[in-house]
Amino acid sequence: MGTYRIAVLPGDGIGKEVTKGAVEILQAVATRFEHEFEFVYGLIGGDAIDRKGTPLPDETLDMCRQSDAVLLGAVGGPKWDQNPPHLRPEKGLLAIRKEMNLFANLRPVKFYDSLIDSSPLKEDVIKDVDLLIVRELTGGLYFGKPSGRRMEDGEEIVVDTLLYKREEIKRIITTAFELARKRKKKVTSVDKANVLESSRMWREIAEEVARDFPDVELEHMLVDNAAMQLIRNPKQFDVLVTENMFGDILSDEASMLTGSLGMLPSASLSTSGPSLYEPIHGSAPDIAGQNKANPIATILSSAMMLRLSFGLHLEAVAIEKAVQQVLASGYRTADVAKKGQRIVSTKEMVDEIKATILDDGAILNIMEVYA
Ligand code: IPM
Ligand code: MG
């Protein structure tokens, strides 16, 4: 039995609904496996701007630093779209990533048998896909200075900067190799080395790191080609490692291999201190507050938390298997439903996953699969 303190940052839009669902699932795990999870709540994003005048209040950051792990929903919405850059909800997300040194964002993309019809791609392309995108999260185009607009020679100009320190590239690539070692032992380093100097340095460092991992294969791929290959033949990939913005784009694309953006969890690992877990999707303002959102990405993120932050492997498997079982029984939120299928609400989906975790018979089954 363990006691863990989890900071929950619901954020905006559907972030509130999906984190509520994941907390209920974690509570079911606590009951089932006799752990104690203490949940503390903080503001981030638009909500924090409205109530505290800043997208990441100091008290939120302090609370996260004093927790064992952080669970985050999503930030953003049309209400704040016209705000100046420092008062945008997304700024809170970028700030927490930077402040907590969450440099490695792990985005696993796994095929679900029961969702085969939900993907726009053909069965033989997506069947058995199992890849991991390792996205650099605290550098690159998202954080480079200078950034902004100014007048030059009577003309308005704008600049964003792609900046990395050698060590920052080295540590994310090393992380990717370490993860690949525990998987299918292949790293695809994605860059734009035919154009960008930052990518040429990235490639050079990847070669250096690879020398320490003779058992892991390294290949380089240009990002435009990688975007195409993800759709053409995703099964060729094991671990992809890439710059912050490339990773953002490729992971949304890769979510379509599973059928929906609402399925993809992520873990953001820190150099030191607690890690953060969040779905890869956004706040979906168009369906916010309507009990329609798919909670699975956040629920699977909480499973990643149990495994990676707390070392609770069996508990993580229990969540993952419960999700699989519920999908296999035909439960579908709107994003993954096909024509004619009954659509369930966020709450119904959460309740069903919860019931599966708490069900004696089901859990025995899960353990058998695990054993
Ligand atoms: C993500 C999101 C964020 C990002 C946005 C909301 C700032 O798209 O986590 O992928 O671009 O990193
Ligand atoms: Mg994104």
CSV table of C-alpha atoms and ligand atoms in Angstrom, one decimal:
chain,number,residue,atom,x,y,z
A,1,MET,CA,0.0,0.0,0.0
A,2,GLY,CA,1.3,3.4,-0.9
A,3,THR,CA,0.4,7.0,-0.3
A,4,TYR,CA,0.7,9.5,-3.2
A,5,ARG,CA,-0.1,13.1,-3.6
A,6,ILE,CA,-1.4,14.1,-7.1
A,7,ALA,CA,-1.7,17.7,-8.2
A,8,VAL,CA,-4.7,18.0,-10.6
A,9,LEU,CA,-4.9,20.9,-13.0
A,10,PRO,CA,-8.1,20.7,-14.9
A,11,GLY,CA,-7.6,23.8,-17.0
A,12,ASP,CA,-10.2,24.9,-19.5
A,13,GLY,CA,-12.9,23.4,-21.7
A,14,ILE,CA,-13.1,19.6,-21.7
A,15,GLY,CA,-10.0,19.6,-19.5
A,16,LYS,CA,-12.4,19.8,-16.5
A,17,GLU,CA,-14.5,16.8,-17.5
A,18,VAL,CA,-11.7,14.5,-18.5
A,19,THR,CA,-9.6,15.1,-15.4
A,20,LYS,CA,-12.7,14.6,-13.3
A,21,GLY,CA,-13.1,11.2,-15.0
A,22,ALA,CA,-9.4,10.2,-14.6
A,23,VAL,CA,-9.6,11.1,-10.9
A,24,GLU,CA,-12.6,8.8,-10.4
A,25,ILE,CA,-10.6,6.0,-12.1
A,26,LEU,CA,-7.6,6.6,-9.9
A,27,GLN,CA,-9.9,6.5,-6.9
A,28,ALA,CA,-11.2,3.1,-8.1
A,29,VAL,CA,-7.6,1.9,-8.4
A,30,ALA,CA,-6.9,3.2,-4.9
A,31,THR,CA,-9.9,1.2,-3.5
A,32,ARG,CA,-9.1,-1.9,-5.5
A,33,PHE,CA,-5.4,-2.1,-4.7
A,34,GLU,CA,-5.5,-0.4,-1.3
A,35,HIS,CA,-3.5,2.7,-2.0
A,36,GLU,CA,-4.1,6.2,-0.9
A,37,PHE,CA,-4.2,9.0,-3.4
A,38,GLU,CA,-4.5,12.6,-2.2
A,39,PHE,CA,-5.7,15.0,-4.8
A,40,VAL,CA,-4.9,18.7,-4.6
A,41,TYR,CA,-6.3,21.1,-7.2
A,42,GLY,CA,-4.7,24.1,-8.9
A,43,LEU,CA,-5.5,26.7,-11.6
A,44,ILE,CA,-3.9,26.9,-15.0
A,45,GLY,CA,-4.7,28.5,-18.4
A,46,GLY,CA,-7.7,30.7,-19.1
A,47,ASP,CA,-9.3,29.8,-15.8
A,48,ALA,CA,-6.2,31.1,-13.9
A,49,ILE,CA,-6.1,34.2,-16.1
A,50,ASP,CA,-9.8,35.0,-15.1
A,51,ARG,CA,-9.3,34.3,-11.4
A,52,LYS,CA,-5.7,35.2,-10.7
A,53,GLY,CA,-4.6,37.4,-13.6
A,54,THR,CA,-1.9,35.0,-14.8
A,55,PRO,CA,-2.0,31.7,-16.8
A,56,LEU,CA,0.3,30.0,-14.2
A,57,PRO,CA,-0.1,31.3,-10.7
A,58,ASP,CA,2.9,30.8,-8.3
A,59,GLU,CA,0.7,28.8,-5.9
A,60,THR,CA,-0.1,26.3,-8.7
A,61,LEU,CA,3.6,25.8,-9.5
A,62,ASP,CA,4.5,25.4,-5.8
A,63,MET,CA,1.7,22.9,-5.3
A,64,CYS,CA,2.9,20.8,-8.3
A,65,ARG,CA,6.5,20.9,-7.1
A,66,GLN,CA,5.4,19.5,-3.7
A,67,SER,CA,3.4,16.7,-5.3
A,68,ASP,CA,4.4,13.2,-6.4
A,69,ALA,CA,3.0,13.8,-9.9
A,70,VAL,CA,0.8,16.2,-11.9
A,71,LEU,CA,-2.3,15.4,-13.9
A,72,LEU,CA,-3.3,18.1,-16.4
A,73,GLY,CA,-6.4,18.5,-18.5
A,74,ALA,CA,-6.1,21.1,-21.3
A,75,VAL,CA,-5.9,24.8,-21.7
A,76,GLY,CA,-7.2,27.4,-24.1
A,77,GLY,CA,-10.4,28.7,-25.7
A,78,PRO,CA,-11.9,31.4,-27.9
A,79,LYS,CA,-12.5,33.6,-24.9
A,80,TRP,CA,-8.8,34.3,-24.5
A,81,ASP,CA,-7.7,34.2,-28.2
A,82,GLN,CA,-7.4,37.9,-28.5
A,83,ASN,CA,-5.3,38.3,-25.4
A,84,PRO,CA,-1.7,39.6,-25.6
A,85,PRO,CA,0.9,36.8,-25.7
A,86,HIS,CA,1.7,36.7,-22.0
A,87,LEU,CA,-2.0,36.4,-21.1
A,88,ARG,CA,-2.8,33.5,-23.3
A,89,PRO,CA,-3.8,30.2,-21.6
A,90,GLU,CA,-1.1,28.3,-23.7
A,91,LYS,CA,1.5,30.4,-22.0
A,92,GLY,CA,0.6,28.7,-18.7
A,93,LEU,CA,1.2,25.3,-20.2
A,94,LEU,CA,4.5,26.3,-21.7
A,95,ALA,CA,5.5,27.9,-18.5
A,96,ILE,CA,4.8,24.8,-16.3
A,97,ARG,CA,6.7,22.6,-18.8
A,98,LYS,CA,9.7,25.0,-18.6
A,99,GLU,CA,9.6,25.6,-14.8
A,100,MET,CA,9.3,22.0,-13.9
A,101,ASN,CA,12.0,21.0,-16.5
A,102,LEU,CA,9.6,18.6,-18.3
A,103,PHE,CA,11.9,18.0,-21.2
A,104,ALA,CA,10.8,14.6,-22.4
A,105,ASN,CA,7.2,14.2,-23.7
A,106,LEU,CA,6.3,10.6,-24.3
A,107,ARG,CA,3.4,10.0,-26.6
A,108,PRO,CA,2.7,6.3,-27.2
A,109,VAL,CA,0.5,5.4,-30.2
A,110,LYS,CA,-1.1,2.0,-29.8
A,111,PHE,CA,-3.5,0.2,-32.0
A,112,TYR,CA,-6.8,-0.9,-30.5
A,113,ASP,CA,-8.4,-3.9,-32.2
A,114,SER,CA,-11.9,-2.8,-31.4
A,115,LEU,CA,-11.4,0.7,-32.9
A,116,ILE,CA,-10.2,-0.6,-36.2
A,117,ASP,CA,-13.2,1.0,-38.0
A,118,SER,CA,-12.8,4.4,-36.2
A,119,SER,CA,-9.5,5.2,-38.0
A,120,PRO,CA,-9.8,6.7,-41.5
A,121,LEU,CA,-6.8,4.4,-42.5
A,122,LYS,CA,-6.9,0.9,-43.8
A,123,GLU,CA,-6.8,-2.1,-41.4
A,124,ASP,CA,-3.6,-3.6,-42.9
A,125,VAL,CA,-1.8,-0.2,-42.4
A,126,ILE,CA,-2.8,0.3,-38.8
A,127,LYS,CA,-3.2,-3.2,-37.4
A,128,ASP,CA,-0.7,-3.8,-34.5
A,129,VAL,CA,0.9,-0.3,-34.7
A,130,ASP,CA,2.9,0.3,-31.6
A,131,LEU,CA,5.1,3.3,-31.7
A,132,LEU,CA,6.3,6.0,-29.3
A,133,ILE,CA,6.9,9.6,-30.1
A,134,VAL,CA,9.5,11.3,-27.9
A,135,ARG,CA,9.0,15.0,-28.2
A,136,GLU,CA,11.5,17.5,-26.9
A,137,LEU,CA,9.3,19.8,-24.7
A,138,THR,CA,11.3,22.6,-23.2
A,139,GLY,CA,13.3,24.1,-26.1
A,140,GLY,CA,13.2,24.6,-29.8
A,141,LEU,CA,10.8,26.8,-31.7
A,142,TYR,CA,8.3,27.1,-28.7
A,143,PHE,CA,10.8,28.9,-26.5
A,144,GLY,CA,13.5,30.5,-28.6
A,145,LYS,CA,14.4,34.2,-28.1
A,146,PRO,CA,14.0,36.6,-29.8
A,147,SER,CA,10.4,36.1,-30.6
A,148,GLY,CA,7.9,38.8,-31.5
A,149,ARG,CA,7.0,41.6,-34.0
A,150,ARG,CA,8.7,44.8,-34.6
A,151,MET,CA,9.2,47.5,-37.3
A,152,GLU,CA,12.3,47.4,-39.4
A,153,ASP,CA,13.0,49.8,-42.2
A,154,GLY,CA,9.3,50.9,-42.1
A,155,GLU,CA,8.1,47.3,-42.5
A,156,GLU,CA,6.5,45.1,-39.8
A,157,ILE,CA,8.6,42.0,-39.3
A,158,VAL,CA,8.1,38.9,-37.1
A,159,VAL,CA,10.6,36.4,-35.7
A,160,ASP,CA,10.5,33.1,-33.9
A,161,THR,CA,13.8,31.4,-33.0
A,162,LEU,CA,14.7,27.7,-33.0
A,163,LEU,CA,17.3,27.5,-30.2
A,164,TYR,CA,18.9,24.4,-28.5
A,165,LYS,CA,21.9,23.9,-26.3
A,166,ARG,CA,23.9,20.8,-27.2
A,167,GLU,CA,23.1,19.2,-23.8
A,168,GLU,CA,19.3,19.6,-24.4
A,169,ILE,CA,19.5,17.7,-27.6
A,170,LYS,CA,21.7,15.1,-26.1
A,171,ARG,CA,19.5,14.4,-23.1
A,172,ILE,CA,16.3,13.9,-25.2
A,173,ILE,CA,18.0,11.7,-27.7
A,174,THR,CA,19.6,9.7,-24.9
A,175,THR,CA,16.1,9.3,-23.3
A,176,ALA,CA,14.8,8.0,-26.7
A,177,PHE,CA,17.6,5.4,-26.9
A,178,GLU,CA,17.0,4.2,-23.3
A,179,LEU,CA,13.3,3.8,-24.1
A,180,ALA,CA,14.0,2.0,-27.4
A,181,ARG,CA,16.3,-0.4,-25.5
A,182,LYS,CA,13.2,-1.6,-23.6
A,183,ARG,CA,11.1,-1.9,-26.8
A,184,LYS,CA,11.9,-2.9,-30.4
A,185,LYS,CA,15.4,-1.3,-30.3
A,186,LYS,CA,15.0,1.2,-33.1
A,187,VAL,CA,15.2,5.0,-32.9
A,188,THR,CA,14.1,7.2,-35.8
A,189,SER,CA,15.5,10.7,-35.3
A,190,VAL,CA,13.3,13.1,-37.2
A,191,ASP,CA,14.7,16.4,-38.4
A,192,LYS,CA,15.0,18.8,-41.3
A,193,ALA,CA,18.7,18.5,-41.8
A,194,ASN,CA,18.5,19.4,-45.5
A,195,VAL,CA,17.5,23.0,-44.5
A,196,LEU,CA,18.0,23.7,-40.8
A,197,GLU,CA,21.4,24.1,-39.1
A,198,SER,CA,19.7,23.1,-35.8
A,199,SER,CA,18.7,19.8,-37.5
A,200,ARG,CA,22.2,19.2,-38.7
A,201,MET,CA,23.5,19.5,-35.1
A,202,TRP,CA,20.6,17.3,-33.9
A,203,ARG,CA,21.7,14.6,-36.4
A,204,GLU,CA,25.3,14.9,-35.4
A,205,ILE,CA,24.4,14.4,-31.7
A,206,ALA,CA,22.1,11.5,-32.5
A,207,GLU,CA,25.1,9.8,-34.1
A,208,GLU,CA,27.2,10.4,-31.0
A,209,VAL,CA,24.6,9.1,-28.6
A,210,ALA,CA,24.0,6.0,-30.8
A,211,ARG,CA,27.6,4.9,-30.2
A,212,ASP,CA,26.7,4.3,-26.5
A,213,PHE,CA,23.8,2.1,-27.6
A,214,PRO,CA,25.3,-0.5,-30.1
A,215,ASP,CA,22.2,-2.7,-29.5
A,216,VAL,CA,19.8,0.0,-30.8
A,217,GLU,CA,19.4,0.8,-34.5
A,218,LEU,CA,19.4,4.5,-35.4
A,219,GLU,CA,17.9,6.0,-38.6
A,220,HIS,CA,17.5,9.6,-39.6
A,221,MET,CA,14.4,10.8,-41.4
A,222,LEU,CA,13.4,14.2,-42.7
A,223,VAL,CA,10.2,15.5,-41.0
A,224,ASP,CA,8.2,15.8,-44.2
A,225,ASN,CA,9.0,12.3,-45.1
A,226,ALA,CA,8.2,11.1,-41.6
A,227,ALA,CA,4.8,12.8,-41.9
A,228,MET,CA,4.2,10.7,-45.0
A,229,GLN,CA,5.6,7.5,-43.7
A,230,LEU,CA,3.4,7.7,-40.6
A,231,ILE,CA,0.4,7.2,-42.8
A,232,ARG,CA,2.0,5.0,-45.5
A,233,ASN,CA,3.6,2.5,-43.2
A,234,PRO,CA,3.5,3.3,-39.5
A,235,LYS,CA,4.6,-0.2,-38.5
A,236,GLN,CA,8.2,0.6,-39.5
A,237,PHE,CA,8.5,2.8,-36.4
A,238,ASP,CA,9.4,2.0,-32.9
A,239,VAL,CA,10.7,5.2,-31.2
A,240,LEU,CA,10.6,8.6,-33.0
A,241,VAL,CA,12.5,11.4,-31.4
A,242,THR,CA,12.2,15.0,-32.5
A,243,GLU,CA,12.2,18.7,-31.9
A,244,ASN,CA,9.3,20.3,-29.9
A,245,MET,CA,7.2,21.6,-32.8
A,246,PHE,CA,7.8,18.7,-35.1
A,247,GLY,CA,6.7,16.4,-32.3
A,248,ASP,CA,3.6,18.5,-31.7
A,249,ILE,CA,2.5,18.1,-35.3
A,250,LEU,CA,3.5,14.5,-35.9
A,251,SER,CA,1.7,13.3,-32.7
A,252,ASP,CA,-1.6,14.8,-33.8
A,253,GLU,CA,-1.2,13.1,-37.1
A,254,ALA,CA,-0.3,9.8,-35.4
A,255,SER,CA,-3.4,9.9,-33.2
A,256,MET,CA,-5.4,9.1,-36.4
A,257,LEU,CA,-3.8,5.7,-36.4
A,258,THR,CA,-5.8,4.9,-33.3
A,259,GLY,CA,-8.9,6.5,-34.6
A,260,SER,CA,-9.1,9.7,-32.5
A,261,LEU,CA,-7.1,12.4,-30.8
A,262,GLY,CA,-9.2,11.5,-27.8
A,263,MET,CA,-7.3,8.3,-27.3
A,264,LEU,CA,-3.7,9.5,-26.9
A,265,PRO,CA,-2.1,9.9,-23.5
A,266,SER,CA,1.2,11.5,-22.7
A,267,ALA,CA,3.8,11.7,-20.0
A,268,SER,CA,6.2,14.6,-19.6
A,269,LEU,CA,9.3,13.6,-17.6
A,270,SER,CA,11.4,16.0,-15.6
A,271,THR,CA,15.1,16.2,-15.3
A,272,SER,CA,14.4,16.2,-11.6
A,273,GLY,CA,11.2,16.4,-9.6
A,274,PRO,CA,7.7,15.3,-10.4
A,275,SER,CA,6.5,14.4,-13.9
A,276,LEU,CA,3.3,15.6,-15.5
A,277,TYR,CA,0.7,13.6,-17.3
A,278,GLU,CA,-1.8,15.0,-19.9
A,279,PRO,CA,-3.8,14.0,-22.9
A,280,ILE,CA,-2.3,15.2,-26.2
A,281,HIS,CA,-5.6,16.8,-27.2
A,282,GLY,CA,-6.7,20.4,-26.5
A,283,SER,CA,-9.6,21.9,-24.6
A,284,ALA,CA,-12.2,21.3,-27.4
A,285,PRO,CA,-14.3,24.4,-26.7
A,286,ASP,CA,-16.9,23.3,-29.2
A,287,ILE,CA,-18.0,20.4,-27.0
A,288,ALA,CA,-16.9,21.7,-23.6
A,289,GLY,CA,-19.3,21.2,-20.7
A,290,GLN,CA,-21.6,18.9,-22.7
A,291,ASN,CA,-20.6,15.5,-21.2
A,292,LYS,CA,-19.5,14.4,-24.7
A,293,ALA,CA,-15.7,14.3,-24.5
A,294,ASN,CA,-13.7,11.1,-24.7
A,295,PRO,CA,-12.0,10.8,-21.3
A,296,ILE,CA,-9.8,7.9,-22.4
A,297,ALA,CA,-6.7,9.9,-23.3
A,298,THR,CA,-6.6,11.4,-19.8
A,299,ILE,CA,-7.4,8.0,-18.1
A,300,LEU,CA,-4.6,6.4,-20.0
A,301,SER,CA,-2.3,9.3,-19.0
A,302,SER,CA,-3.2,8.5,-15.4
A,303,ALA,CA,-2.1,4.8,-16.1
A,304,MET,CA,1.2,6.2,-17.3
A,305,MET,CA,1.5,8.1,-14.1
A,306,LEU,CA,1.0,5.0,-12.0
A,307,ARG,CA,3.6,3.1,-14.0
A,308,LEU,CA,6.3,5.8,-14.5
A,309,SER,CA,6.0,7.9,-11.4
A,310,PHE,CA,4.9,5.4,-8.8
A,311,GLY,CA,6.1,2.1,-10.2
A,312,LEU,CA,2.6,0.6,-9.9
A,313,HIS,CA,2.7,-1.6,-13.0
A,314,LEU,CA,-0.2,-3.9,-12.2
A,315,GLU,CA,-2.4,-1.0,-11.4
A,316,ALA,CA,-1.5,0.7,-14.7
A,317,VAL,CA,-2.2,-2.5,-16.5
A,318,ALA,CA,-5.6,-2.8,-14.7
A,319,ILE,CA,-6.6,0.6,-16.2
A,320,GLU,CA,-5.3,-0.2,-19.6
A,321,LYS,CA,-7.0,-3.5,-19.8
A,322,ALA,CA,-10.3,-2.0,-18.4
A,323,VAL,CA,-10.2,0.6,-21.2
A,324,GLN,CA,-9.6,-2.2,-23.8
A,325,GLN,CA,-12.4,-4.3,-22.4
A,326,VAL,CA,-14.9,-1.4,-22.3
A,327,LEU,CA,-14.1,-0.5,-25.9
A,328,ALA,CA,-14.4,-4.2,-26.9
A,329,SER,CA,-17.8,-4.3,-25.3
A,330,GLY,CA,-18.8,-1.5,-27.7
A,331,TYR,CA,-18.8,1.6,-25.6
A,332,ARG,CA,-18.0,4.6,-27.8
A,333,THR,CA,-17.9,8.3,-27.2
A,334,ALA,CA,-18.9,10.4,-30.2
A,335,ASP,CA,-15.3,10.8,-31.5
A,336,VAL,CA,-14.8,7.1,-32.0
A,337,ALA,CA,-18.3,6.0,-32.8
A,338,LYS,CA,-19.1,4.8,-36.3
A,339,LYS,CA,-22.5,5.3,-38.0
A,340,GLY,CA,-25.2,3.4,-36.2
A,341,GLN,CA,-23.2,2.8,-33.0
A,342,ARG,CA,-24.7,3.9,-29.7
A,343,ILE,CA,-22.8,6.9,-28.4
A,344,VAL,CA,-22.1,7.2,-24.6
A,345,SER,CA,-21.4,10.3,-22.6
A,346,THR,CA,-18.1,11.1,-20.8
A,347,LYS,CA,-19.7,10.0,-17.6
A,348,GLU,CA,-21.0,6.7,-18.9
A,349,MET,CA,-17.6,5.9,-20.3
A,350,VAL,CA,-15.9,6.7,-17.0
A,351,ASP,CA,-18.5,4.7,-15.0
A,352,GLU,CA,-18.1,1.7,-17.2
A,353,ILE,CA,-14.2,1.7,-16.9
A,354,LYS,CA,-14.6,2.3,-13.2
A,355,ALA,CA,-17.0,-0.7,-12.8
A,356,THR,CA,-14.6,-2.9,-14.7
A,357,ILE,CA,-11.7,-2.0,-12.4
A,358,LEU,CA,-13.8,-2.6,-9.4
A,359,ASP,CA,-15.3,-5.9,-10.7
A,360,ASP,CA,-13.8,-8.9,-9.1
A,361,GLY,CA,-14.2,-11.2,-12.2
A,362,ALA,CA,-12.8,-8.6,-14.6
A,363,ILE,CA,-9.8,-7.8,-12.5
A,364,LEU,CA,-8.9,-11.5,-12.1
A,365,ASN,CA,-9.0,-11.7,-15.9
A,366,ILE,CA,-6.7,-8.7,-16.1
A,367,MET,CA,-4.2,-10.3,-13.8
A,368,GLU,CA,-4.2,-13.5,-15.8
A,369,VAL,CA,-3.4,-11.5,-18.9
A,370,TYR,CA,-0.6,-9.8,-17.0
A,371,ALA,CA,0.8,-13.0,-15.7
B,1,IPM,C1,0.0,19.8,-27.2
B,1,IPM,C2,-0.8,21.0,-27.4
B,1,IPM,C3,0.0,22.2,-26.9
B,1,IPM,C4,1.4,22.3,-27.6
B,1,IPM,C5,-0.7,23.6,-27.1
B,1,IPM,C6,-2.0,23.6,-26.4
B,1,IPM,C7,0.1,24.8,-26.6
B,1,IPM,O1,-1.0,21.2,-28.8
B,1,IPM,O2,0.3,19.5,-26.0
B,1,IPM,O3,0.4,19.1,-28.1
B,1,IPM,O4,1.5,22.8,-28.7
B,1,IPM,O5,2.3,21.8,-27.1
B,2,MG,MG,-0.5,19.5,-29.9
